[in-house]
Coordinates of C-alpha atoms in Angstrom, one line a residue:
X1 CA 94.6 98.4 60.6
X2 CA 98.4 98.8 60.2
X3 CA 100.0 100.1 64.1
X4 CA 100.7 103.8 63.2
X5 CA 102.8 105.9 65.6
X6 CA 100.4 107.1 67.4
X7 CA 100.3 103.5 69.2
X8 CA 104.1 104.5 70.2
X9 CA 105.6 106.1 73.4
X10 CA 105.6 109.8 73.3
X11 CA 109.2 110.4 72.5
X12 CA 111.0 112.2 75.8
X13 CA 109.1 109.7 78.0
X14 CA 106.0 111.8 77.3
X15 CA 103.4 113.3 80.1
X16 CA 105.3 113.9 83.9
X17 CA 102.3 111.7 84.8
X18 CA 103.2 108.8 82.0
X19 CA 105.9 107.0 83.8
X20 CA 104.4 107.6 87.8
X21 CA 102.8 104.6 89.8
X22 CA 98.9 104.9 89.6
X23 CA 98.7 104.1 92.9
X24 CA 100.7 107.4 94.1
X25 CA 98.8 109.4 91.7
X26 CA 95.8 108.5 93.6
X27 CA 97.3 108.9 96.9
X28 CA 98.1 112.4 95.9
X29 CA 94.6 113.0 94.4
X30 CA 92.8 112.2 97.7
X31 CA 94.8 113.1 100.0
X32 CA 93.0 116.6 100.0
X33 CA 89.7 115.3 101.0
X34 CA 88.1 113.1 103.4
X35 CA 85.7 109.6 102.8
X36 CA 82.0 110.5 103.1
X37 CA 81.8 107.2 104.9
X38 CA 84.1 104.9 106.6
X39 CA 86.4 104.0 104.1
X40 CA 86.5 100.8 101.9
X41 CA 89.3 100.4 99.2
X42 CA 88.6 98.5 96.5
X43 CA 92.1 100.4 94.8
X44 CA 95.2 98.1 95.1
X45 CA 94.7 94.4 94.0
X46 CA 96.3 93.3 96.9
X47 CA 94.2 89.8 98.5
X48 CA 92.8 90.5 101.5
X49 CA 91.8 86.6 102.1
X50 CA 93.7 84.8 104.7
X51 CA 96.9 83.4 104.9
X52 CA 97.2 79.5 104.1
X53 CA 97.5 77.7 107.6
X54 CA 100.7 76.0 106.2
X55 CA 102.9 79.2 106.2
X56 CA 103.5 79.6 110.2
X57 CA 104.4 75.6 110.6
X58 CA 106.6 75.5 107.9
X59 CA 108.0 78.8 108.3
X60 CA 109.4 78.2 111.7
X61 CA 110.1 74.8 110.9
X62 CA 112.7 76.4 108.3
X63 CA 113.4 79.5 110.0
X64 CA 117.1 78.3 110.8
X65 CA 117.6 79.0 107.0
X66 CA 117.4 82.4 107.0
X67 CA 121.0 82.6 108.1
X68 CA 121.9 81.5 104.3
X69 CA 123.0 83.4 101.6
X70 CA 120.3 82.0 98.9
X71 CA 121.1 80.8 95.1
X72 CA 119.7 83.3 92.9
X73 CA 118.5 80.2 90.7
X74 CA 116.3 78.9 93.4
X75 CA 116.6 75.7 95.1
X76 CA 116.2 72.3 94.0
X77 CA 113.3 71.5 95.5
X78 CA 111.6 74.4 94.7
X79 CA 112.5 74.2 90.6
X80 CA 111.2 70.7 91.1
X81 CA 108.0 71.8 92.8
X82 CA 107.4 74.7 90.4
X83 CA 108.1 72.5 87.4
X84 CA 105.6 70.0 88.7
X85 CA 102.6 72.1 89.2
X86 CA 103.4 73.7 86.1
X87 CA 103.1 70.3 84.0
X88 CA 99.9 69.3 86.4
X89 CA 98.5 72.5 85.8
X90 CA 98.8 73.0 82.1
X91 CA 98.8 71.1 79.2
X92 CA 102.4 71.6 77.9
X93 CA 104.7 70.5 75.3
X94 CA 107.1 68.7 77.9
X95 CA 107.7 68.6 81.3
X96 CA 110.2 71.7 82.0
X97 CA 113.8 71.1 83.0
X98 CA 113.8 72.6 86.6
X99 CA 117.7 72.8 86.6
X100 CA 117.9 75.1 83.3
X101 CA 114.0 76.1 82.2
X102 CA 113.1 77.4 85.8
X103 CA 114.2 80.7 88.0
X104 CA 113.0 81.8 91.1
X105 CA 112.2 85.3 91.4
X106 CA 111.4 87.7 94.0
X107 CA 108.1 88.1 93.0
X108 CA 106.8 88.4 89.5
X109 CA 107.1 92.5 89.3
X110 CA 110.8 92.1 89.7
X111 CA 111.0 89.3 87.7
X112 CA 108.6 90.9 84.6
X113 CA 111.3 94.4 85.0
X114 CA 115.1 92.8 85.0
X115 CA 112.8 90.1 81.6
X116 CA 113.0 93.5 79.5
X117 CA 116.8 94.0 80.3
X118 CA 117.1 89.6 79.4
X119 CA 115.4 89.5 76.1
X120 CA 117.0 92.5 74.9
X121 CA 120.5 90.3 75.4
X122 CA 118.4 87.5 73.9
X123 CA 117.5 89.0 70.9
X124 CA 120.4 91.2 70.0
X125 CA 120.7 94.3 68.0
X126 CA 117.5 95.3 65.9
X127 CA 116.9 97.4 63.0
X128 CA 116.2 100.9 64.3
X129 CA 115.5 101.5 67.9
X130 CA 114.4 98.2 69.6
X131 CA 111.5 98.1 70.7
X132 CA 109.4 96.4 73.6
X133 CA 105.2 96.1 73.1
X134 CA 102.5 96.3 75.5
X135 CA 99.0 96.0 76.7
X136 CA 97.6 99.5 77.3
X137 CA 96.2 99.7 80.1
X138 CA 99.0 97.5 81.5
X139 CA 101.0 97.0 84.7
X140 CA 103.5 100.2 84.8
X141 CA 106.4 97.5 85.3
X142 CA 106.2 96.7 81.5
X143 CA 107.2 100.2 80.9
X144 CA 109.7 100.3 83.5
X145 CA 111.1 97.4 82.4
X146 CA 111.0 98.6 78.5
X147 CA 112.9 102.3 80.2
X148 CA 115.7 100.0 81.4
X149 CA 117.0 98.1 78.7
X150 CA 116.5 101.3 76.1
X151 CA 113.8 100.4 74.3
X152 CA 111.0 102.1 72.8
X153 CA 107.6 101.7 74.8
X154 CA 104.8 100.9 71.9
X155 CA 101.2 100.3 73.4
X156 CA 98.9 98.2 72.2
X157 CA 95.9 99.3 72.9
X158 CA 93.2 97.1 74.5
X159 CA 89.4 98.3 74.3
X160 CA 86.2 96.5 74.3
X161 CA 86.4 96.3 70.5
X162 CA 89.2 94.1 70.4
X163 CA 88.0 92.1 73.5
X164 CA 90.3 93.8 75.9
X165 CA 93.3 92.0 74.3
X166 CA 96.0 93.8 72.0
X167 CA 94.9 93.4 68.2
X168 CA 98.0 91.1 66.4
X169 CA 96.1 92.2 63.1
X170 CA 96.9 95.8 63.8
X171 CA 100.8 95.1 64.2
X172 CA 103.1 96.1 60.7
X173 CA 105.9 94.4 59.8
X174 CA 108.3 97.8 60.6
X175 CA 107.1 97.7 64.1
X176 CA 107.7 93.8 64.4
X177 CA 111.3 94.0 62.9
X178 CA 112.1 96.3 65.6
X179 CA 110.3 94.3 68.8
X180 CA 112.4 92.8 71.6
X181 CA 109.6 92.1 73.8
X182 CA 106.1 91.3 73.7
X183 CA 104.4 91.5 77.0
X184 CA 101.0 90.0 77.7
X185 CA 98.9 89.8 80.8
X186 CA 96.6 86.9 80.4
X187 CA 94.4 87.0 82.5
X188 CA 94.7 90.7 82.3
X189 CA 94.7 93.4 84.1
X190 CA 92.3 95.2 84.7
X191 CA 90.1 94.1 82.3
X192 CA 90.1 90.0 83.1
X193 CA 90.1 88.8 79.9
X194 CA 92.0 85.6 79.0
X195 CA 93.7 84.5 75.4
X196 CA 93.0 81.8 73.8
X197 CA 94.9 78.4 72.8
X198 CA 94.7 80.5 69.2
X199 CA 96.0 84.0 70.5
X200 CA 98.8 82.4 71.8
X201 CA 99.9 80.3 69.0
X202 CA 99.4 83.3 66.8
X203 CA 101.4 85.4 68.3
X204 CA 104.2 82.5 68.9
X205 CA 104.3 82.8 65.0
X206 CA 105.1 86.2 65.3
X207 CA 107.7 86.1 67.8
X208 CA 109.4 83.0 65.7
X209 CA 109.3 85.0 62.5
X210 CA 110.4 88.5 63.8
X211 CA 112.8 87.0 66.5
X212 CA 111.2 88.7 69.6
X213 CA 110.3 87.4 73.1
X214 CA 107.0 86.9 74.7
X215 CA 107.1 87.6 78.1
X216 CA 103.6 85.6 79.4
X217 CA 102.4 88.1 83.0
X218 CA 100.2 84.7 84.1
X219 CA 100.3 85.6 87.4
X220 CA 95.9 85.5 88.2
X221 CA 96.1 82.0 86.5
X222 CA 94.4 80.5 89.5
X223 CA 91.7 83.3 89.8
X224 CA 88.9 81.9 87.7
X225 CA 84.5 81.4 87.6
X226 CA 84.5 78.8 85.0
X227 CA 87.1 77.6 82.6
X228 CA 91.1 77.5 83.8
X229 CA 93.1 80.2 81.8
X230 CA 96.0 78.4 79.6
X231 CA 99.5 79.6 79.6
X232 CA 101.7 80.8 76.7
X233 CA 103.6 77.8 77.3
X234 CA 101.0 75.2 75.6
X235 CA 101.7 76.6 72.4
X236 CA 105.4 77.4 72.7
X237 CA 106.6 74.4 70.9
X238 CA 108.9 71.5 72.0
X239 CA 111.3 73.9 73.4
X240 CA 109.5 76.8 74.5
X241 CA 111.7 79.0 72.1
X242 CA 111.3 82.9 72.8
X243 CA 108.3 82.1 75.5
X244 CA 108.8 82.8 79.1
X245 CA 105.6 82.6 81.3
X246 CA 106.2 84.7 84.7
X247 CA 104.1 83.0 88.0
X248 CA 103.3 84.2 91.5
X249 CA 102.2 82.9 94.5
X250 CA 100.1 86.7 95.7
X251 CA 97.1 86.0 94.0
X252 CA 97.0 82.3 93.6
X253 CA 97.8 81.6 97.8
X254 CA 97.1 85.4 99.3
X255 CA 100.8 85.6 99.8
X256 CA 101.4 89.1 98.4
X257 CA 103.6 90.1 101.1
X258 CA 106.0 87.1 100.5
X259 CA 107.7 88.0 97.1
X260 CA 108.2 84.5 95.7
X261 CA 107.2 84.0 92.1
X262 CA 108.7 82.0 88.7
X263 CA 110.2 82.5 85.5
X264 CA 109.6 79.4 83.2
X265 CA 110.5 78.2 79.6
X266 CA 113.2 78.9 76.6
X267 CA 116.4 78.1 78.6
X268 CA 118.9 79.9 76.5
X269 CA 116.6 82.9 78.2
X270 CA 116.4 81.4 82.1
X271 CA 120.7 81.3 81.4
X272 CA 120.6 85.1 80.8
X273 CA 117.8 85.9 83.1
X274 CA 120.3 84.3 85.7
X275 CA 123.5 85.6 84.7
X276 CA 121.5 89.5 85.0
X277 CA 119.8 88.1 88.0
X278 CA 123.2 87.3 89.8
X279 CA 124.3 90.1 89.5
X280 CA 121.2 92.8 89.7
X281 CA 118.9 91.0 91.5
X282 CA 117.7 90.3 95.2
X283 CA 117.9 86.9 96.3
X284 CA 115.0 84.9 97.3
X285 CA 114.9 83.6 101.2
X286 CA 115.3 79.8 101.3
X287 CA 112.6 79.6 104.3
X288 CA 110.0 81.6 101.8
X289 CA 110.8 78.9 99.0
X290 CA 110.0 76.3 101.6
X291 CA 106.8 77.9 101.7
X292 CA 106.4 77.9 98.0
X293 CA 107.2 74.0 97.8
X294 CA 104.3 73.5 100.5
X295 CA 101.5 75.8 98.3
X296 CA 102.7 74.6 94.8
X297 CA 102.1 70.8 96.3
X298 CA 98.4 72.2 97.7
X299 CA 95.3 72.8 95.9
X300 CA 92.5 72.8 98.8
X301 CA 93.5 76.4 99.6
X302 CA 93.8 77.6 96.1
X303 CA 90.4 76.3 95.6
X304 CA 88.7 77.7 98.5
X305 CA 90.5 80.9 97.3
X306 CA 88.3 80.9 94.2
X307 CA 85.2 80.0 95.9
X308 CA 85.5 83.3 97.9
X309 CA 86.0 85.1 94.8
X310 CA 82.9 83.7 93.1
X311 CA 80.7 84.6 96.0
X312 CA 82.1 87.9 95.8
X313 CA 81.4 88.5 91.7
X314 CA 78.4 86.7 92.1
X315 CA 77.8 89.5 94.7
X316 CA 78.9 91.7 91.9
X317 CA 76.0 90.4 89.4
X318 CA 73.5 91.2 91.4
X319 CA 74.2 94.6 92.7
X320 CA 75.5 96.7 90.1
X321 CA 73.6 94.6 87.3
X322 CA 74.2 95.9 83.9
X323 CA 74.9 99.5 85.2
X324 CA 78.3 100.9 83.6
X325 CA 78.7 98.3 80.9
X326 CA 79.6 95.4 83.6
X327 CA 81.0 92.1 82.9
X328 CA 81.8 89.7 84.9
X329 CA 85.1 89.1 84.0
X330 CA 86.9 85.7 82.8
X331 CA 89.5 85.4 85.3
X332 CA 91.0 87.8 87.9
X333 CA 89.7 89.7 90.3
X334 CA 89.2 93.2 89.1
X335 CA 85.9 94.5 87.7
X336 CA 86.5 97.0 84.9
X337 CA 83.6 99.8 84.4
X338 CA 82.6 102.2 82.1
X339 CA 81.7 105.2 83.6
X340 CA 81.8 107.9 81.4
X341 CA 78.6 109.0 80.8
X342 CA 78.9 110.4 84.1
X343 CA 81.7 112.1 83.7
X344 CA 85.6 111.5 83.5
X345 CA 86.9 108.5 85.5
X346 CA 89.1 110.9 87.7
X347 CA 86.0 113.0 88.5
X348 CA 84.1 109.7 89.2
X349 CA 86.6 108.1 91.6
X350 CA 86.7 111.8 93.7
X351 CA 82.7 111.5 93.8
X352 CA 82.9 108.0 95.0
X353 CA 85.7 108.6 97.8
X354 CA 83.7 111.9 99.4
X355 CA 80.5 111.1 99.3
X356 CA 80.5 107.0 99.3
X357 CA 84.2 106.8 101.2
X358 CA 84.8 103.9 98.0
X359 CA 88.4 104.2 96.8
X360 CA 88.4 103.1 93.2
X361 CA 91.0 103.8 90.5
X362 CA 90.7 106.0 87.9
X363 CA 91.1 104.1 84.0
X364 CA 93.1 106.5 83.1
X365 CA 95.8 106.1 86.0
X366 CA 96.5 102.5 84.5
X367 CA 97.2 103.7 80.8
X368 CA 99.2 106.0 78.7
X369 CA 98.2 108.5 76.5
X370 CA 99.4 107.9 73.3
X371 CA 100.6 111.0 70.8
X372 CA 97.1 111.6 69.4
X373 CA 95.1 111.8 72.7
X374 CA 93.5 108.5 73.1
X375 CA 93.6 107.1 76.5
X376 CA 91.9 103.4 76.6
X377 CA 91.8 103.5 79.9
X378 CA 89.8 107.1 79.8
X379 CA 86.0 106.9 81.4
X380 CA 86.7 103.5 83.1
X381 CA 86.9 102.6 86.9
X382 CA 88.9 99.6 88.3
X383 CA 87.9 98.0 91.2
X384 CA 89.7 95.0 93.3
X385 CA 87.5 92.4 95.0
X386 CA 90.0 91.5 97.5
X387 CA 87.9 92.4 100.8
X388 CA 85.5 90.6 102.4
X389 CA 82.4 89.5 101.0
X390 CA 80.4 91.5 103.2
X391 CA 82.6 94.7 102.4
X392 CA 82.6 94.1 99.1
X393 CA 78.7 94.2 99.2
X394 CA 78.6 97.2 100.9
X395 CA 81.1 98.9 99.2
X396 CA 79.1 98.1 95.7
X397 CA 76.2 98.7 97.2
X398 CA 77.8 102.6 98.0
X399 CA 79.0 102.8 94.6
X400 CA 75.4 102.4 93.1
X401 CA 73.6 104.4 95.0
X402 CA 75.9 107.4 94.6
X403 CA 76.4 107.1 91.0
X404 CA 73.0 105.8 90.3

């Protein structure tokens, strides 16, 4: 099925709801009520597991550097230690140049909003009005990012049907010639889902023949059951033309509160990335890339990391069972549930929060609705495993036994 306009941005910037965090949405829809029980939030993905024992030592053994001004391209030692894990982890082409393939970045969210405002530079003038595509749901930082640099927000929209990823079949050649940006969250979120070796070399094609850049969200890489996710980077090609893949150390080390991510690949890209970066873009302290040199060189903790999580979605399995069309999902840490034979997902997550004291998000929060009504995120819950195993099982415990 050809994309049809109805898979585009309301023009105007659409609903006042369309371009607002979830998060403060749901602040906003609670904040009139109180939990029915003491409350558990399973809303904001944010890892709740501890700290790697690493951070204090090196931390204060670096702590003299935070009386540095910090290179917006990172240091050495950090490109180098990115760039290695990178090739350890994943099976790529090369090994990346850490002095003009890599960039530190303040996290990935920062990173994934300036990439819109790079690969419009990058690509140059389009046909039309450029255009930037997205997963829908999708992080609200694609948008944002799509806002800033002018371009058109089209949405791709990811349902069960398609396997939770957007359908390349359904893209037409119009749409394509105008596309600056592709961005894809693999694993994704909230769904889980992962592309394969395939998806990624299909839609490399695309980019290559309509000139656009794939902006690769990989950042719950290291969040896995079974089989390791791949990176858009395998199947970029020798030179990892129009691919950047976007990293981060909050779900991978349960450093959220950190900020230190990566932007990797084409390197006529990183050169324009940095040139906006230097000039729009908050530095990175060098004690917190210290840090990052000391969890990229450590796997123990990434590992018992995903051990935690499996106990947790193992947790999941048996509790809510095959209630709400669960699956446990292929990566991540987000369970995705359809709930709308019980009602609409914003009436579901009210129910939860005053008579289970549960905070979920609603579907709906995550998504956008395009022109002709459809929400994919519409009748769905998301929930974040990131408490305690113990919590978690009581909190899905709760949830079942209210919605039944």
């Amino acid at each position: 099925m050809a994309m049809t306009a109805s898979s585009r941005a309301p023009q105007g910037g659409g609903s006042s709801n369309s371009a607002r965090s979830p998060f403060v949405r749901l602040n906003e829809l609670l904040a009139p009520h109180q939990p029915g029980k003491p409350l558990i939030s399973l809303a904001v993905g944010e890892p709740q597991h501890p700290v790697p024992d690493f951070v204090g030592p090196v931390l204060a053994k670096h702590i003299a550097d935070f009386g540095r001004y910090p290179m917006n391209q990172g240091t050495e030692p950090f490109r180098n230690a990115a760039s290695a894990w990178l090739s350890s982890r994943f099976k790529l082409p090369r090994a990346l140049d850490p002095r003009s393939e890599m960039l530190v970045l303040n996290g990935s969210r920062e990173g994934l909003f300036l990439a819109a405002i790079a690969a419009a530079r990058y690509v140059g003038p389009k046909p039309g009005k450029p255009a930037i595509l997205m997963p829908n749901p999708f992080y609200p930082v694609y948008g944002a990012g799509a806002d800033a640099a002018a371009c058109e927000q089209v949405y791709l929209p990811t349902t069960l049907e398609n396997g939770f990823l957007p359908d390349l079949d359904a893209l037409d050649e119009a749409i394509l010639a105008r596309t600056v940006a592709f961005y894809l969250a693999s694993p994704a979120n909230p769904q889980g889902s992962v592309a394969s070796r395939d998806y990624f070399t299909r839609l490399k094609q695309l980019a290559d023949r309509y000139n656009f850049m794939i902006l690769s969200d990989e950042c719950y890489s290291e969040i896995y059951t079974r089989e390791a996710p791949g990176s858009a980077l395998e199947c970029a090609g020798p030179d990892f033309t129009r691919v950047a893949a976007f990293q981060s150390l909050s779900k991978r080390s349960n450093l959220p509160g950190m900020r230190v991510g990566f932007a990797a690949g084409d390197k006529r890209f990183i050169g324009l990335f940095l040139e906006l970066r230097n000039i729009a873009a908050p530095q990175v302290p060098v004690p917190l890339q210290h840090v990052a040199i000391a969890a990229y060189g450590d796997e123990v903790h990434v590992e018992e990391n995903r051990r935690l999580y499996r106990i947790k979605f193992d947790l999941a399995d048996q509790i809510i069972g095959n209630r709400y069309g669960y699956r446990r999902p292929d990566a991540g840490f987000c369970v995705w549930l359809d709930t709308s034979e019980l009602g609409d997902d914003v009436s579901v997550c009210l129910k939860l929060f005053k008579e289970a004291g549960v905070r979920v998000v609603p579907g709906s929060f995550l998504a956008r609705q395009q022109p002709d009504g459809f929400n994919p995120g519409a009748g769905y819950i998301r929930l974040a495993l990131v408490q305690d195993s113990e919590t978690t099982a009581q909190a899905l415990h709760r949830l079942v036994e209210t919605l039944g």
